[in-house]
Every structure is written in structure tokens, then in C-alpha cells.
XYZ file of C-alpha atoms in Angstrom:
681
model
C 2.198 25.601 -45.288
C 3.919 27.530 -42.555
C 6.914 26.053 -40.905
C 6.572 24.844 -37.438
C 10.254 25.964 -36.799
C 10.258 29.664 -35.610
C 13.978 29.928 -36.485
C 13.684 28.565 -39.987
C 13.752 31.948 -41.614
C 17.106 32.773 -40.033
C 19.146 29.722 -40.733
C 19.621 30.060 -44.467
C 21.368 33.471 -44.321
C 23.666 32.000 -41.633
C 24.491 29.153 -43.990
C 25.230 31.539 -46.835
C 27.459 33.528 -44.475
C 29.378 30.358 -43.679
C 29.934 29.674 -47.376
C 31.047 33.263 -47.906
C 33.533 32.989 -44.961
C 34.803 29.731 -46.477
C 35.223 31.475 -49.874
C 37.255 34.192 -48.274
C 39.529 31.825 -46.455
C 39.881 29.563 -49.463
C 40.736 32.541 -51.714
C 43.378 33.632 -49.205
C 44.932 30.171 -49.245
C 45.034 30.145 -53.042
C 46.869 33.395 -53.200
C 49.543 32.091 -50.792
C 49.853 28.876 -52.689
C 49.808 30.510 -56.107
C 47.730 27.718 -57.522
C 45.299 27.911 -60.438
C 42.857 25.078 -59.930
C 40.354 24.037 -62.660
C 37.072 22.352 -62.616
C 36.865 18.674 -63.201
C 35.681 18.587 -66.701
C 35.634 14.746 -67.010
C 32.083 14.338 -65.703
C 30.644 11.987 -68.265
C 26.923 11.963 -69.077
C 24.838 9.804 -71.385
C 21.722 11.948 -71.937
C 22.029 11.586 -75.704
C 22.750 7.900 -75.647
C 26.464 8.590 -76.107
C 29.277 9.323 -73.498
C 30.163 12.939 -73.499
C 31.318 15.521 -70.974
C 28.843 17.589 -68.943
C 30.095 20.801 -70.560
C 29.727 19.663 -74.163
C 26.294 17.953 -73.834
C 23.711 20.407 -75.285
C 21.001 19.391 -72.705
C 19.713 21.034 -69.623
C 21.041 18.609 -67.098
C 22.004 18.392 -63.379
C 24.511 15.684 -62.327
C 24.818 14.276 -58.959
C 27.943 12.206 -58.520
C 28.665 9.436 -56.039
C 30.550 11.721 -53.670
C 27.656 14.287 -53.389
C 25.140 11.485 -52.874
C 27.309 9.953 -50.122
C 27.655 13.354 -48.459
C 24.005 13.495 -47.672
C 23.316 9.768 -47.355
C 20.911 9.790 -50.256
C 19.370 6.359 -50.917
C 16.152 7.417 -52.614
C 15.197 9.668 -55.485
C 12.819 11.523 -53.156
C 15.816 12.434 -50.922
C 17.907 13.961 -53.794
C 15.282 16.169 -55.275
C 16.456 19.175 -53.200
C 19.865 18.912 -54.908
C 18.546 18.487 -58.423
C 18.116 22.091 -59.221
C 15.132 24.430 -59.382
C 11.664 23.071 -59.921
C 12.407 19.411 -59.214
C 9.978 17.672 -56.742
C 9.832 13.917 -56.032
C 7.693 12.801 -53.151
C 6.076 9.741 -51.768
C 2.329 9.896 -51.807
C -0.476 7.574 -50.851
C -1.651 6.095 -54.209
C 1.271 6.934 -56.561
C 4.497 8.927 -55.859
C 4.744 12.332 -57.594
C 7.521 13.532 -59.806
C 7.521 17.059 -61.179
C 9.968 18.945 -63.276
C 9.237 22.671 -64.085
C 5.741 22.311 -62.841
C 4.831 19.466 -65.170
C 3.770 16.185 -63.460
C 1.068 13.443 -63.503
C -1.296 13.524 -60.535
C -0.273 11.240 -57.699
C -3.798 10.183 -56.912
C -4.358 8.073 -60.029
C -2.500 4.792 -60.356
C -3.623 4.609 -64.005
C -1.482 7.536 -65.191
C 1.926 7.069 -66.600
C 4.332 9.621 -65.203
C 5.420 12.741 -67.076
C 8.934 12.198 -65.878
C 10.718 9.092 -67.175
C 12.958 6.888 -65.005
C 15.961 5.166 -66.474
C 18.027 2.785 -64.264
C 21.233 1.338 -65.808
C 19.831 1.965 -69.344
C 16.395 0.410 -68.811
C 13.214 2.546 -68.956
C 10.805 2.286 -66.096
C 7.325 3.604 -66.653
C 5.864 3.695 -63.112
C 6.605 6.247 -60.473
C 6.656 3.553 -57.790
C 10.225 2.925 -58.743
C 11.196 6.327 -57.126
C 10.513 4.488 -53.751
C 12.979 1.793 -54.736
C 15.966 2.109 -52.449
C 19.184 2.705 -54.466
C 22.733 2.688 -53.240
C 26.293 2.190 -54.382
C 25.352 4.611 -57.116
C 27.878 5.972 -59.660
C 25.731 8.917 -60.922
C 22.356 10.572 -61.230
C 21.404 12.679 -64.217
C 18.331 14.851 -63.992
C 17.295 15.977 -67.590
C 14.869 18.826 -67.772
C 12.332 19.295 -70.604
C 10.976 16.736 -73.020
C 13.190 13.786 -73.654
C 11.126 11.637 -76.104
C 13.712 11.769 -78.814
C 16.048 9.551 -76.860
C 13.871 7.800 -74.277
C 10.331 7.586 -75.940
C 7.164 7.952 -74.061
C 6.356 9.274 -70.605
C 9.181 11.811 -70.721
C 7.194 15.097 -71.596
C 8.644 16.775 -68.500
C 12.063 15.127 -68.306
C 13.888 12.205 -67.240
C 15.940 10.858 -64.273
C 18.775 8.688 -65.329
C 20.399 6.595 -62.643
C 23.568 4.544 -63.075
C 24.780 2.177 -60.482
C 28.555 1.329 -59.875
C 30.093 -1.447 -61.935
C 33.281 -3.543 -61.008
C 36.665 -1.985 -61.704
C 40.096 -3.418 -62.647
C 41.260 -3.780 -58.911
C 39.862 -5.465 -55.950
C 38.031 -3.022 -53.639
C 35.169 -2.688 -51.194
C 33.705 -0.949 -48.197
C 31.529 -1.385 -45.149
C 29.280 1.332 -43.731
C 27.240 1.477 -40.582
C 25.116 4.370 -39.603
C 22.534 5.711 -37.035
C 19.643 8.076 -37.889
C 18.674 9.830 -34.673
C 15.262 11.374 -35.535
C 13.832 8.033 -36.692
C 15.741 5.928 -34.325
C 17.095 4.013 -37.194
C 20.117 1.914 -38.191
C 21.442 1.144 -41.621
C 24.348 -0.790 -42.912
C 25.897 -1.209 -46.342
C 28.725 -3.394 -47.870
C 30.311 -3.827 -51.262
C 32.910 -6.253 -52.606
C 34.157 -5.635 -56.149
C 36.879 -6.711 -58.404
C 38.144 -8.990 -61.159
C 37.292 -12.668 -61.231
C 39.385 -13.448 -64.308
C 41.259 -11.589 -66.997
C 37.880 -10.900 -68.804
C 35.260 -11.054 -65.975
C 34.609 -8.715 -63.117
C 31.888 -8.862 -60.453
C 30.479 -6.452 -57.836
C 28.137 -7.428 -54.976
C 26.393 -4.633 -53.004
C 24.252 -5.187 -49.975
C 22.164 -2.801 -47.851
C 19.834 -3.135 -44.809
C 17.954 -0.342 -42.867
C 15.415 -0.388 -39.993
C 13.796 2.617 -38.366
C 11.133 3.056 -35.655
C 9.566 6.206 -37.328
C 9.393 9.915 -36.935
C 5.668 10.493 -36.526
C 3.514 10.346 -33.374
C -0.117 9.181 -33.626
C -2.491 11.143 -31.464
C -5.398 8.705 -32.156
C -5.999 5.667 -29.953
C -2.849 3.400 -30.095
C -2.629 0.771 -32.892
C 0.031 -1.542 -31.517
C 2.236 1.469 -31.215
C 1.834 5.184 -31.389
C 4.964 5.825 -33.479
C 4.454 5.834 -37.179
C 6.761 6.181 -40.236
C 8.740 2.989 -39.363
C 10.421 1.253 -42.200
C 12.544 -1.890 -42.799
C 14.265 -2.616 -46.086
C 16.732 -5.083 -47.568
C 18.524 -4.583 -50.874
C 21.046 -6.621 -52.838
C 22.639 -6.198 -56.253
C 24.894 -8.384 -58.353
C 26.875 -6.836 -61.284
C 28.834 -8.918 -63.818
C 31.094 -7.206 -66.333
C 32.447 -9.390 -69.167
C 34.872 -8.114 -71.768
C 35.523 -11.189 -74.007
C 37.488 -9.067 -76.470
C 38.518 -5.483 -77.212
C 35.363 -4.833 -79.356
C 32.687 -6.488 -77.134
C 31.546 -5.435 -73.668
C 28.766 -7.093 -71.687
C 27.306 -5.746 -68.441
C 24.649 -7.602 -66.468
C 22.943 -6.325 -63.307
C 20.249 -7.796 -61.071
C 18.909 -6.209 -57.957
C 16.273 -7.537 -55.430
C 14.617 -5.419 -52.814
C 12.077 -5.951 -49.921
C 10.475 -3.121 -48.005
C 7.997 -3.005 -45.135
C 6.491 0.248 -43.761
C 3.432 1.795 -41.989
C 1.376 2.109 -45.118
C 0.416 4.769 -47.492
C -1.455 7.115 -45.189
C 1.009 7.800 -42.544
C 2.345 10.992 -43.988
C -1.143 12.450 -44.686
C -2.030 15.182 -42.063
C -4.947 17.435 -41.562
C -4.149 21.132 -41.476
C -6.211 24.393 -41.922
C -9.209 22.941 -40.198
C -12.222 25.111 -40.724
C -15.272 23.215 -39.376
C -18.217 23.222 -38.777
C -18.947 20.659 -41.500
C -22.276 20.051 -43.080
C -24.657 18.015 -40.892
C -22.793 18.432 -37.506
C -19.908 20.017 -35.579
C -16.384 18.876 -36.631
C -13.351 18.256 -34.378
C -11.115 16.378 -36.869
C -13.120 16.625 -40.065
C -15.752 13.979 -39.336
C -19.141 15.338 -38.141
C -20.033 14.234 -34.613
C -23.575 13.308 -35.501
C -22.161 10.244 -37.411
C -21.389 8.579 -34.124
C -25.021 7.345 -33.844
C -27.149 5.141 -35.976
C -27.451 4.514 -38.808
C -23.824 5.649 -39.265
C -21.246 5.349 -36.661
C -17.569 6.295 -35.767
C -15.840 3.118 -34.736
C -13.646 4.963 -32.135
C -14.190 8.007 -29.949
C -13.324 11.325 -31.513
C -10.046 12.796 -30.214
C -10.151 16.316 -29.210
C -7.549 17.139 -31.852
C -6.414 20.697 -31.855
C -3.076 20.034 -33.610
C -4.476 20.756 -37.022
C -1.125 21.627 -38.664
C 1.713 20.036 -40.554
C 4.168 18.707 -38.034
C 5.325 15.335 -36.628
C 1.918 14.412 -35.268
C -0.737 12.440 -37.238
C -4.159 11.054 -36.452
C -4.609 7.501 -38.113
C -7.308 5.073 -36.976
C -7.676 1.350 -37.692
C -10.550 0.057 -39.646
C -13.758 -0.573 -37.589
C -14.068 -3.781 -35.576
C -14.890 -6.837 -37.794
C -13.406 -5.476 -40.929
C -11.061 -7.960 -42.639
C -8.314 -5.384 -43.418
C -6.818 -2.081 -42.133
C -6.624 -3.077 -38.491
C -3.137 -1.742 -38.498
C -1.682 0.426 -41.272
C 0.947 -1.448 -43.163
C 2.648 -1.697 -46.545
C 4.886 -4.255 -48.180
C 6.935 -3.974 -51.492
C 8.964 -6.640 -53.217
C 10.906 -5.728 -56.402
C 13.348 -7.134 -58.912
C 15.308 -5.032 -61.412
C 17.568 -6.522 -64.096
C 19.465 -5.215 -67.130
C 21.768 -6.770 -69.827
C 23.731 -4.317 -71.889
C 25.963 -5.469 -74.770
C 28.160 -3.102 -76.727
C 29.902 -4.054 -80.149
C 32.604 -1.772 -81.444
C 32.646 -2.078 -85.269
C 35.118 0.744 -86.155
C 33.119 3.862 -86.939
C 29.895 2.392 -85.420
C 28.871 0.999 -82.108
C 25.952 -1.444 -81.818
C 24.208 -1.553 -78.501
C 21.569 -4.006 -77.020
C 19.865 -3.211 -73.838
C 17.488 -5.927 -72.423
C 15.432 -5.185 -69.237
C 13.105 -7.067 -67.120
C 11.637 -5.664 -63.862
C 8.820 -6.569 -61.519
C 7.235 -5.231 -58.282
C 4.299 -5.944 -56.062
C 2.803 -3.591 -53.560
C 0.313 -4.558 -50.717
C -0.977 -1.660 -48.704
C -3.898 -1.222 -46.145
C -4.720 1.569 -43.946
C -7.399 3.638 -42.185
C -7.345 7.105 -43.502
C -6.294 10.222 -41.509
C -8.865 11.427 -38.941
C -11.507 9.166 -40.188
C -12.441 7.378 -36.891
C -12.355 4.166 -38.781
C -15.029 5.409 -41.210
C -12.814 5.254 -44.242
C -10.331 2.318 -44.804
C -8.757 0.791 -47.899
C -6.638 -2.192 -49.034
C -4.866 -2.087 -52.313
C -2.682 -4.419 -54.361
C -0.553 -3.276 -57.239
C 1.811 -5.271 -59.493
C 3.815 -4.303 -62.475
C 5.913 -6.605 -64.787
C 7.781 -5.183 -67.713
C 10.134 -6.459 -70.453
C 11.960 -4.119 -72.902
C 14.454 -4.621 -75.656
C 16.380 -1.708 -77.270
C 18.729 -2.038 -80.223
C 20.644 1.081 -81.515
C 23.536 1.965 -83.774
C 25.664 5.019 -82.955
C 28.181 6.471 -85.401
C 31.547 7.961 -84.432
C 32.658 9.728 -87.653
C 35.530 12.343 -87.455
C 33.335 15.007 -89.211
C 30.637 17.257 -87.605
C 27.776 14.829 -88.558
C 26.989 11.659 -86.648
C 23.902 9.387 -86.613
C 21.966 7.526 -83.913
C 19.290 5.077 -85.017
C 17.421 2.614 -83.076
C 14.291 0.601 -82.261
C 12.708 -0.288 -78.876
C 10.136 -2.829 -77.834
C 8.379 -2.803 -74.471
C 5.622 -4.970 -72.975
C 4.040 -4.102 -69.627
C 1.423 -5.801 -67.453
C -0.044 -3.618 -64.817
C -2.636 -4.638 -62.239
C -4.334 -2.484 -59.570
C -6.880 -3.861 -57.173
C -8.491 -2.148 -54.315
C -11.098 -2.813 -51.600
C -12.542 0.104 -49.724
C -15.144 0.576 -47.069
C -16.716 3.922 -46.272
C -19.430 4.323 -43.633
C -20.810 7.810 -44.492
C -23.907 9.352 -45.940
C -23.097 9.535 -49.682
C -25.120 8.448 -52.817
C -24.185 5.278 -54.438
C -25.236 5.127 -58.089
C -24.600 3.076 -61.168
C -20.860 3.324 -62.098
C -17.919 1.514 -63.531
C -14.436 0.680 -62.118
C -12.184 -0.278 -64.972
C -9.332 -2.152 -63.422
C -6.697 -0.196 -65.139
C -7.839 3.059 -63.640
C -9.299 2.048 -60.283
C -8.090 4.033 -57.274
C -6.812 3.037 -53.916
C -8.207 5.847 -51.748
C -12.021 5.787 -51.753
C -14.892 4.452 -53.958
C -16.148 6.297 -57.004
C -19.653 7.231 -56.550
C -21.872 8.271 -59.429
C -19.303 7.852 -62.204
C -19.689 6.539 -65.768
C -17.141 4.919 -68.094
C -16.464 8.409 -69.669
C -15.165 9.671 -66.425
C -12.263 7.238 -66.719
C -11.226 8.006 -70.248
C -8.575 10.535 -71.210
C -6.598 11.295 -74.309
C -2.707 11.202 -74.807
C -0.765 14.174 -73.645
C 1.451 15.926 -76.105
C 4.144 18.702 -75.965
C 5.736 21.041 -78.409
C 8.322 23.719 -77.821
C 12.064 24.566 -77.783
C 15.007 25.272 -75.600
C 17.961 27.592 -76.348
C 21.018 28.173 -74.237
C 24.777 28.043 -73.799
C 27.446 26.432 -71.708
C 30.928 27.813 -71.128
C 34.069 27.695 -69.171
C 35.545 30.915 -67.812
C 38.388 32.158 -65.600
C 40.891 29.658 -66.823
C 38.410 26.743 -66.792
C 37.689 27.576 -63.066
C 34.141 28.755 -63.613
C 31.332 26.869 -65.360
C 28.212 28.761 -66.528
C 25.097 27.260 -68.022
C 22.027 29.326 -69.112
C 18.949 27.821 -70.615
C 15.713 29.454 -71.781
C 12.639 27.266 -72.692
C 9.071 27.465 -73.811
C 6.704 24.510 -74.156
C 3.049 24.062 -74.831
C 1.168 20.955 -73.600
C -1.897 19.700 -75.305
C -4.543 17.551 -73.478
C -2.820 17.833 -70.097
C -3.748 14.801 -68.009
C -5.433 15.578 -64.591
C -7.061 13.695 -61.817
C -9.682 15.759 -59.914
C -10.837 14.897 -56.389
C -14.437 15.614 -55.581
C -15.039 15.968 -51.911
C -18.891 15.900 -52.210
C -18.849 12.278 -53.409
C -15.318 11.388 -52.074
C -14.402 10.296 -55.679
C -11.786 10.956 -58.335
C -12.554 11.861 -61.914
C -9.695 11.640 -64.699
C -9.645 13.868 -67.637
C -7.753 16.272 -69.797
C -7.225 19.973 -68.915
C -6.859 21.403 -72.334
C -3.669 23.182 -72.890
C -0.848 24.391 -70.513
C 2.384 26.256 -71.022
C 5.713 26.380 -69.214
C 8.328 28.945 -69.970
C 11.315 30.226 -68.115
C 15.073 30.549 -67.625
C 17.468 28.376 -65.613
C 21.034 29.215 -64.724
C 23.778 27.024 -63.043
C 27.236 28.037 -61.853
C 30.192 25.936 -60.600
C 33.343 27.637 -59.434
C 36.550 25.849 -58.402
C 37.785 28.785 -56.140
C 40.835 26.962 -54.820
C 42.136 23.402 -54.503
C 40.090 23.012 -51.300
C 36.929 24.938 -52.165
C 34.263 24.389 -54.864
C 31.072 26.492 -54.918
C 27.887 25.965 -56.823
C 24.668 28.049 -57.375
C 21.525 27.799 -59.318
C 18.584 29.924 -60.034
C 15.314 29.492 -62.049
C 12.267 31.282 -63.184
C 9.376 29.255 -64.415
C 5.948 30.299 -65.385
C 3.538 27.313 -65.681
C -0.065 27.905 -66.217
C -3.171 26.496 -67.908
C -3.258 28.375 -71.226
C -6.755 27.536 -72.745
C -10.202 27.371 -71.198
C -10.258 24.606 -68.694
C -13.525 24.288 -66.854
C -13.367 22.324 -63.699
C -15.196 22.248 -60.287
C -14.810 25.035 -57.830
C -12.528 24.555 -54.922
C -14.223 24.227 -51.427
C -15.763 27.444 -50.202
C -14.993 29.301 -53.459
C -17.398 32.204 -53.984
C -18.734 33.887 -57.172
C -16.397 36.852 -56.825
C -13.456 34.428 -56.813
C -14.552 32.942 -60.192
C -17.010 30.187 -59.133
C -20.152 29.821 -61.243
C -22.839 29.218 -58.385
C -25.221 27.471 -60.828
C -22.818 24.859 -62.188
C -20.276 24.931 -59.364
C -17.501 25.251 -61.958
C -14.564 27.701 -62.551
C -12.324 28.598 -65.495
C -8.648 27.922 -64.715
C -7.374 29.710 -67.825
C -4.223 31.602 -66.849
C -4.048 30.090 -63.415
C -0.861 28.284 -62.081
C -0.107 24.571 -62.690
C 0.270 22.536 -59.436
C 3.870 22.026 -58.210
C 5.178 24.932 -60.260
C 7.149 27.376 -58.140
C 7.842 30.472 -60.094
C 11.272 31.209 -58.566
C 13.863 28.906 -57.024
C 17.322 29.560 -55.889
C 20.101 27.446 -54.435
C 23.669 27.824 -53.281
C 26.095 25.295 -51.937
C 29.727 24.119 -51.755
C 32.363 21.910 -50.280
C 35.443 22.953 -48.446
C 38.324 20.454 -47.845
C 40.753 21.081 -44.978
C 43.951 19.056 -45.056
C 45.048 17.910 -41.548
C 48.112 15.977 -40.242
C 46.093 12.711 -39.770
C 43.629 13.083 -42.658
C 41.208 15.465 -44.442
C 38.204 17.364 -43.040
C 35.336 17.959 -45.516
C 32.615 20.438 -44.974
C 29.605 20.506 -47.351
C 26.445 22.570 -47.269
C 23.436 23.283 -49.606
C 20.713 25.857 -49.046
C 17.762 25.808 -51.441
C 14.893 28.316 -51.477
C 11.607 27.674 -53.323
C 8.751 30.093 -54.079
C 5.173 29.078 -53.032
C 3.203 26.768 -55.383
C -0.233 25.048 -55.689
C -0.439 21.377 -54.441
C -3.577 20.329 -56.332
C -5.555 21.048 -59.508
C -8.382 23.399 -58.467
C -6.046 26.326 -57.620
C -7.447 26.514 -54.106
C -5.799 29.278 -51.937
C -6.137 26.844 -48.957
C -3.894 24.169 -50.645
C -0.724 26.078 -51.213
C 2.913 25.241 -50.243
C 4.549 28.379 -48.738
C 7.928 29.472 -49.839
C 10.638 27.806 -47.790
C 14.405 27.592 -47.187
C 15.727 24.044 -46.955
C 19.377 23.515 -45.757
C 21.387 20.214 -45.909
C 24.920 19.873 -44.562
C 27.540 17.299 -43.659
C 30.850 17.083 -41.938
C 33.284 14.249 -42.962
C 36.669 13.256 -41.414
C 38.702 10.847 -43.595
C 42.061 9.304 -42.691
C 45.164 9.997 -44.885
C 45.204 6.548 -46.408
C 41.466 6.807 -47.368
C 40.447 3.688 -45.418
C 38.436 5.196 -42.632
C 35.665 7.952 -42.843
C 33.364 9.375 -40.252
C 30.463 11.565 -41.163
C 27.717 13.603 -39.514
C 24.839 14.299 -41.891
C 21.918 16.725 -41.634
C 19.024 16.872 -44.022
C 16.297 19.534 -44.020
C 18.081 21.183 -40.980
C 15.570 24.066 -41.141
C 12.783 21.483 -40.271
C 10.527 22.914 -43.010
C 7.218 21.363 -43.668
C 7.254 20.587 -47.443
C 4.608 18.865 -49.389
C 3.694 18.350 -53.056
C 0.212 17.026 -52.806
C -2.956 18.053 -50.908
C -6.663 17.798 -51.100
C -9.889 18.945 -49.301
C -11.014 16.122 -46.860
C -14.194 14.399 -48.149
C -17.438 15.733 -46.657
C -15.619 18.492 -44.839
C -14.068 21.955 -45.222
C -10.669 20.826 -43.998
C -7.536 20.308 -45.856
C -4.926 17.456 -45.736
C -1.537 17.112 -47.254
C 1.208 14.460 -47.686
C 4.314 15.657 -45.750
C 7.936 15.037 -46.731
C 10.287 14.022 -43.892
C 11.273 16.751 -41.492
C 14.776 17.295 -40.010
C 16.924 14.165 -40.067
C 20.426 13.843 -38.539
C 22.603 10.798 -38.845
C 26.097 9.673 -38.184
C 27.970 7.042 -39.998
C 31.339 5.152 -40.153
C 32.880 3.689 -43.316
C 35.804 1.441 -43.901
C 37.197 0.987 -47.319
C 39.520 -1.659 -48.489
């Protein structure tokens, strides 16, 4: 997709120039001061179920600390994906959020799929991608693990894992209050934390957050209560209790509750690359005009919609008059997360118990983009899970150590949907198994076999090294990998019947190289850079339907309307990515000035499974930056934060609109600028 910002191609080099200028200034200061700063090597990770430093952990891992998350006001996993290194995509989509690492992901249009990327929050495994939309805050650290992680986290981690750890109470009384204003969405947010010891053995931490915004999208269709969409209102609270009854026993309990209301699942979907006319009539917005009369009808007049591109304009209609749902797009989510971790130190062994219980409910209803009320849906999704993990970890003085454990998990997942579609399509005998029903449109002409798919497996290897150079001022990581996936799970949208078919795509491979650098140039300046090469493609004969308007010379069999994707790129698999960033601290008489910037470039990639040339995310530069002024005593901090300053149109999922030749895609947030003030005590 092309950026709507004509200057977007010029901003990234300017940012790199700023970092280069800061480097020159910082190097000059270090020469004058005759200092030899070193990197902070005390970043502790838990990727292998044991505490170890980032440099010694033999895992491809990107760590985002609390300071970096605060610099960009990151409160959702979707927001931090641009900082997580090459090939990481996390996005909010209509049916199910999408998570992709190195081009491996589960399709976002099928609520029945487990994700290829595992989510671990405070030691508890979460098996649904909906949890990426759970607001998180007061976070100690996020670890992004790339490559299969089944050895330590079990199922649903064939592509990697995201490990999130929230803050726990410390030994001293502390807290903070933050208030912020987000200008583009006309939003406000506030956050507060109180933490400290309750007794000699018990500590507590209470964290609260509230946020409300009016939205960043303008609806060009007839007004539905308002013409501004993307509004959101959320409330979060978390209580942490840390109990140390003896030197050898540690207990940590966390419980979080969240409530979120927004404008439903379809508000980010936009038509682009419109190519009417459509079969049966002339198309303005993807719906043939001859459907306005009997026996079919459009509930609302067709808007002369010429803004068929990805930007901050959408076209969403309510359901037709008399329909019991979708009169106004809306969504509501309620969630509870809890974890109980107990550690027993038995000399050379540590026994650990992790108990988790979590529950969420989602209620969505919407009319779909540019449908004139012809397509509407209501869906309800709920998920309740209980897990119990027991493990024993040795701490021998020799080179050999052991980790053994068992895990039990029980999950109850329910997905219900009601859809109405007033269009000329066949309805035939079919089945809608509840575990694999979909929230977008009905499934016409399908049998039970269309809903069955096999398990997905992966085999391969990684090799690399980590080292510290230049008197421990420079950290270098290099990783090469190669994996083969068998029975890759896919979900195919068929525009002719407006239906989805699940199945297995045969084999696929991902192979490539990733590098990461961190350089502590001076006491005031730290720089970072990353680069990746990833080749993700279908590796065995995978016969699937042709993409819309595909011709025989492009590989489409005109008799069967199928194509062979052997050797074609996987969706959400950019071949090259590059990132550069840094932080520069300037001491002042009254405090410290902090400047941070990160520029990330991504190669183009497919955004759906048929390898359509019309459904491709173009290469882009994304720039995030912040400026913070903090008082000398550390009590006050004022920040100006900018995300996606290049205003890039970025998406990870798209499809051909049913019954048309037009495309639609789910858009990630455009430019966002906010200001916030924090008081710490």
C-alpha cells in the first residue's frame, strides 16, 4: 500500500542524520571526559525458565525494558511490534488479531486457529491471540523470542513467543501518577501506582489505568450517531502480592481485571485499489448498483465514494432497518488474568509452581465496510483457561544442569455468530461446527471436511553467537536459522461465495540471518541497530484457488480455477528489514533531557494467502521518537511522544471484497502524538 504522506520517504534519512549528529557530539564529549562507559549487562531474561543475562542466554531474543516502553507510551503488544526487531508483526484484525514472527503466523480470519506465536504473561501461557489486545501497563519487561519455543513453552509456539512480565513490589515505598493527552485521537489517559512493603515479609503493588479517546477515523457513509470512528474506552487494574515467608520460599500472586469498549471489529477495514465494474452491475464502492432494487436491496444510498485508498477515511454502514443487531458498530471486552507463582529453594534445586486462571468475553457487532447494510454480523467469543505447571531446576556448579517439569492446561472456548447477508449467492447444505465458526460472513456450500485440519509441525535449527567488544561497550548478536513447517495451517477466503475454508498448505520453509547491535558510545549516548534477511515460502506443492483476476499466464488453471503456490512467498514475511535507533541524555542544571528515536524499514510482503499482487504491503519507513525532561530529584517528568511519525499506511491482513474485484485491508494506527506528565514519589 502506498503511503498517503508525500514526505514519508524523506523523513527516515533525516532521523538517521540526527542520530549520526548525536553520535558525533557524544563521542566528542567522551573524549573530553576521558570516560569508558560499558553496556548494562544486567538485563535478566527468563527465556529458558531460568534467570540469566541477555548476553549469556543462547536464544534469539529482543528485550524491551520498562524505560523503552515508557518512552513511546506503549500499552499494547500491537504498539511495541515496531521495536521488537525484524519480521515481527502484531495487529488488531476483525475476527482474530494476527501475530507473525519471521513470516510464520496463524491466519487472523479464523477464530478456531491457535496462534503460531505463544503469549506468556507473568509465567502463565495464553493460547488465544485476543490477549494481544489486552491493555498492559506498569510493565517490567517484554521478551520477544524468535523461532520455535516448544521445548520451554509447549504448544502454539512454532514461530516464537512473547513473554511479558509486569512490575512487582520492591523493598521501599514508591509510586507514580501519570496523565496524558493524545492529540490525533482526542484522547486522555491516566495511570497510577502505589507499591511497597506491608510487613517484613509481605509487599503489595496496586496499579490502575484509564483511557478514553474519540477516534482517528472519519466515516464517509451516512452518519451512525457520529461520523468519528476508532473511539475507545478502557479501564485496567492490577493487584500484586509478594510474600517471602522464609529465605527459601517466595510467593508472587497477581490478578488483573480489564474492561474495554470500542467501535467494533470493522472500523479499521478499508477499501482500496477499487477496480469495478463488478459482475452484474456497475460498482462505486464494491456493491453492484443493480442490487438496490427488488428482490435485493441496499438499505442506504450508495455514497459516491472516490477515496478508495488507505488513509483516515472509512465507509461503514449500519445493518438494514429492522435488523436486531449492527445498528451501530460496537465492541465490548471484559477480561480477568491471574497467576500464582511459588518458588522453593532446596539447595542445588529450585522447585517452582505456576498456577494460572484467565477468562475473557468479547461481544462485537458491525456492518461491514462499504456494504450499504447488505452484510452485517454479531459475534460473541469467550475463553476460560486453567493451567498448572510444576518444574524442578538444578543449579549445579559444573557445566551440566537439568530442567524437568510437567504442565496441565484446560481451556473452554466458545464462539457464536449471527450474520445476515442480502446478496445473490447460493445457499447449500453445510455445517458450522461451533469451534470453527467465523464471525465475518456465512459459509455457503461447505461440508464438514472444509473445517478439518491437521496439526502443524516444525523442524529445523538455529546457530549463532553473542559477544561483547570494545571493552564491553559494543554488543553483537548474529543468528542464522532454517526451519521446515509441515501441514501449515491456512484459512482461505473465497470471494465467490463470501466464505472461508480452512485447511493445510503442505510444507513451508523459513531461513535467514538476523543481527543486532548495541553500542554504549558515551555515558549519555546509546545506539542500537538491527537487520534481518528472511526467506519464507511454500516449499511443496500447495494447490489453492486463483486470486481475483488471475490469468493463465500468471499460473491460474482456467478449468479448475486453481494455482500452485510452490516457491511463492508466505504472507507477512518481509525479506529484508532494518532498524536503527538510540537514546541521548543531556544533563541540565535543573534536570536531564532525554531524546529517543527509532527508525525501522520493512521490505514489501504479502498480506493474504493467495499471493495476489493486488494484496501487498509496500515497503515503508516507520519512525518513532520522544523527548523527555526530568527533574534532578527524579520526581517530575514531562514527555512528548510521537509514534509512526512518517504517517505510514501499514497493514498485515487483506482480502478481496466478496462479489467484487476490489480489495480491503485492516489498517494499523496512523501518526499519533501525545504529551504526558508524570510525578513519582
